Amino acid sequence: MENTFFSRIRRSIFGGPINPETGRKRKQAVFNNLILHIHPRAVPEQTLKFTHTWGLGGMAVVLVMLLLITGILLKLVYEPFPGTAYDSIILIQNDVWFGQLVRNIHHWSANILVIVVLLHMLRVFFTGAFHHPRQFNWIIGLFLFFFVLISNFTGYLLPWDQLAFWAITISTSMVEYIPGVGSWLQKAIRGGSEIGPESLKIFFTFHTAILPACLVILMPFHFWRVRKAGGVVIPRPAKENQGTERRSVPTIPNLVFRELVVALVLIASILVFSIIFNAPLEDKANPGFSPNPAKAPWYFLGIQEMLLHFHPLFAVLVIPLLVTTALILLPYLEYDSDKTGVWFISQKGRRMGIVSAVLALAITPIGVIADEFLMDFSAKLPGVTPLITNGLLPVSIILAAITGFYIQIKRKFFATNNEAIQALLIFLLVSFIILTITGIWFRGQGMALAWPWRIGVME
Ligand code: HEM
């Protein structure tokens, strides 16, 4: 019997002695066992269709893995101190073998992850996969989304360049508007009154230890809940077909092969993208010189844009709190039907979605421009506190308009409340995307509205 170091290790894992044929079978069994820990033995054939989920949950998993691997590599060289952080990034880019590529993969994967998780969330919503028995998994998903956003945000500061320093200064300054606890919370996040060495230490610890641990713990729980719900959502059988068997196929190779293809295509695309495009790096952070305009990271620019239209208390607290509450309550609302597994509920739901999206596309830019140049409640109501003129008044008008929209669209289309709630959320989503786009491309010096080509070089 072979008695080398490696053969002993192999025997301790697979048992021994091994002849080549049984060895191959055993390895296959171990591999299958591993896969079947996270997947059921068989899956309904319907769920294999790519457009059923667009592979988005799987893509998120691959991206998290890529981030963990490249993050560990970066951590070998990166130094979390204001004096050396920037130089260690330069060192990674110029002197470390494949350092620039590893940084690019980490940077682009992180940004793509935000988009992929958002799309996955929309897929879940538009296929009604948040209804019973998946309500709690929706809540776990919301936590995952929060962790992904905060991971991105804490990583943003680490290069310690102008972009990082001022984006985090702007974002953390928004927290101050929260009444009562705002200044305390801001100090806690920054580790002092300004962004400095303590902030870098806090952000680094969250980014490289606490948040990855949260993700790694919560993700298996999320997958387990998917399994417990009987796999990915599929349309419920019609009443007359209830009790008849659905056609299932073995997970290996049917599902696993498809997952592998999606993972490989995604990794290859990110690799090519990272070879072509470098992650941005500006001059070293200079606390004495603020760029103009100074903007938050792109995924917070919708909120920064709202700050330009509403009283800060409403922009950074009331509106985000209302949205978060709505997202948490969404699976627990009373619905006319719990139709699941069908994209956009029905043909009617689809038509209503299109109408809502078009309306939001037309109304939101008009609102932004009107507020910038025409409307000024504080001038019309002199002496009234801005909390009312810029906060309570416009937000109440918008809430009334949203309620009117819900009632009208439900009545016009003879729709169920599922279809009307979906239409309303599409309206709000498209509006928020437009606010974000406005913040990214249409805000120039002093955050005034401007055409992108007039703004000059900006991030
Ligand atoms: C790091 C973030 C996330 C990862 C890695 C992840 C991963 C996955 C995976 C692999 C699935 C299986 C099916 C599929 O590919 O769609 C899934 C399903 C699901 N996810 Fe996520 N997810 C994440 C975030 C979210 C978010 C933000 C939500 C919603 C708020 C969410 C809610 C759900 C629900 C309800 C299911 C069950 C869907 C069904 O049965 O059709 N997930 N997730």
CSV table of C-alpha atoms in Angstrom, one decimal, residues 45-56 123-124 126-127 232-233 258 262 341-344 350:
chain,number,residue,atom,x,y,z
A,45,GLU,CA,-38.1,21.4,-13.6
A,46,GLN,CA,-39.7,24.8,-13.9
A,47,THR,CA,-37.1,26.4,-11.6
A,48,LEU,CA,-34.3,25.5,-14.0
A,49,LYS,CA,-35.4,28.1,-16.6
A,50,PHE,CA,-32.9,30.9,-16.4
A,51,THR,CA,-35.4,33.8,-16.6
A,52,HIS,CA,-37.2,32.4,-13.6
A,53,THR,CA,-34.6,33.8,-11.2
A,54,TRP,CA,-31.9,35.2,-13.6
A,55,GLY,CA,-29.4,33.4,-11.4
A,56,LEU,CA,-29.2,36.5,-9.3
A,123,ARG,CA,-36.9,39.5,-8.7
A,124,VAL,CA,-38.1,38.2,-5.4
A,126,PHE,CA,-41.9,40.7,-8.8
A,127,THR,CA,-42.4,37.0,-8.6
A,232,VAL,CA,-37.4,28.6,-5.2
A,233,VAL,CA,-40.9,29.8,-5.7
A,258,ARG,CA,-26.4,25.7,-14.7
A,262,VAL,CA,-23.5,31.3,-14.4
A,341,GLY,CA,-44.2,32.4,-8.9
A,342,VAL,CA,-45.6,34.5,-11.8
A,343,TRP,CA,-43.7,37.5,-12.9
A,344,PHE,CA,-45.6,40.7,-12.2
A,350,ARG,CA,-47.5,44.1,-16.1
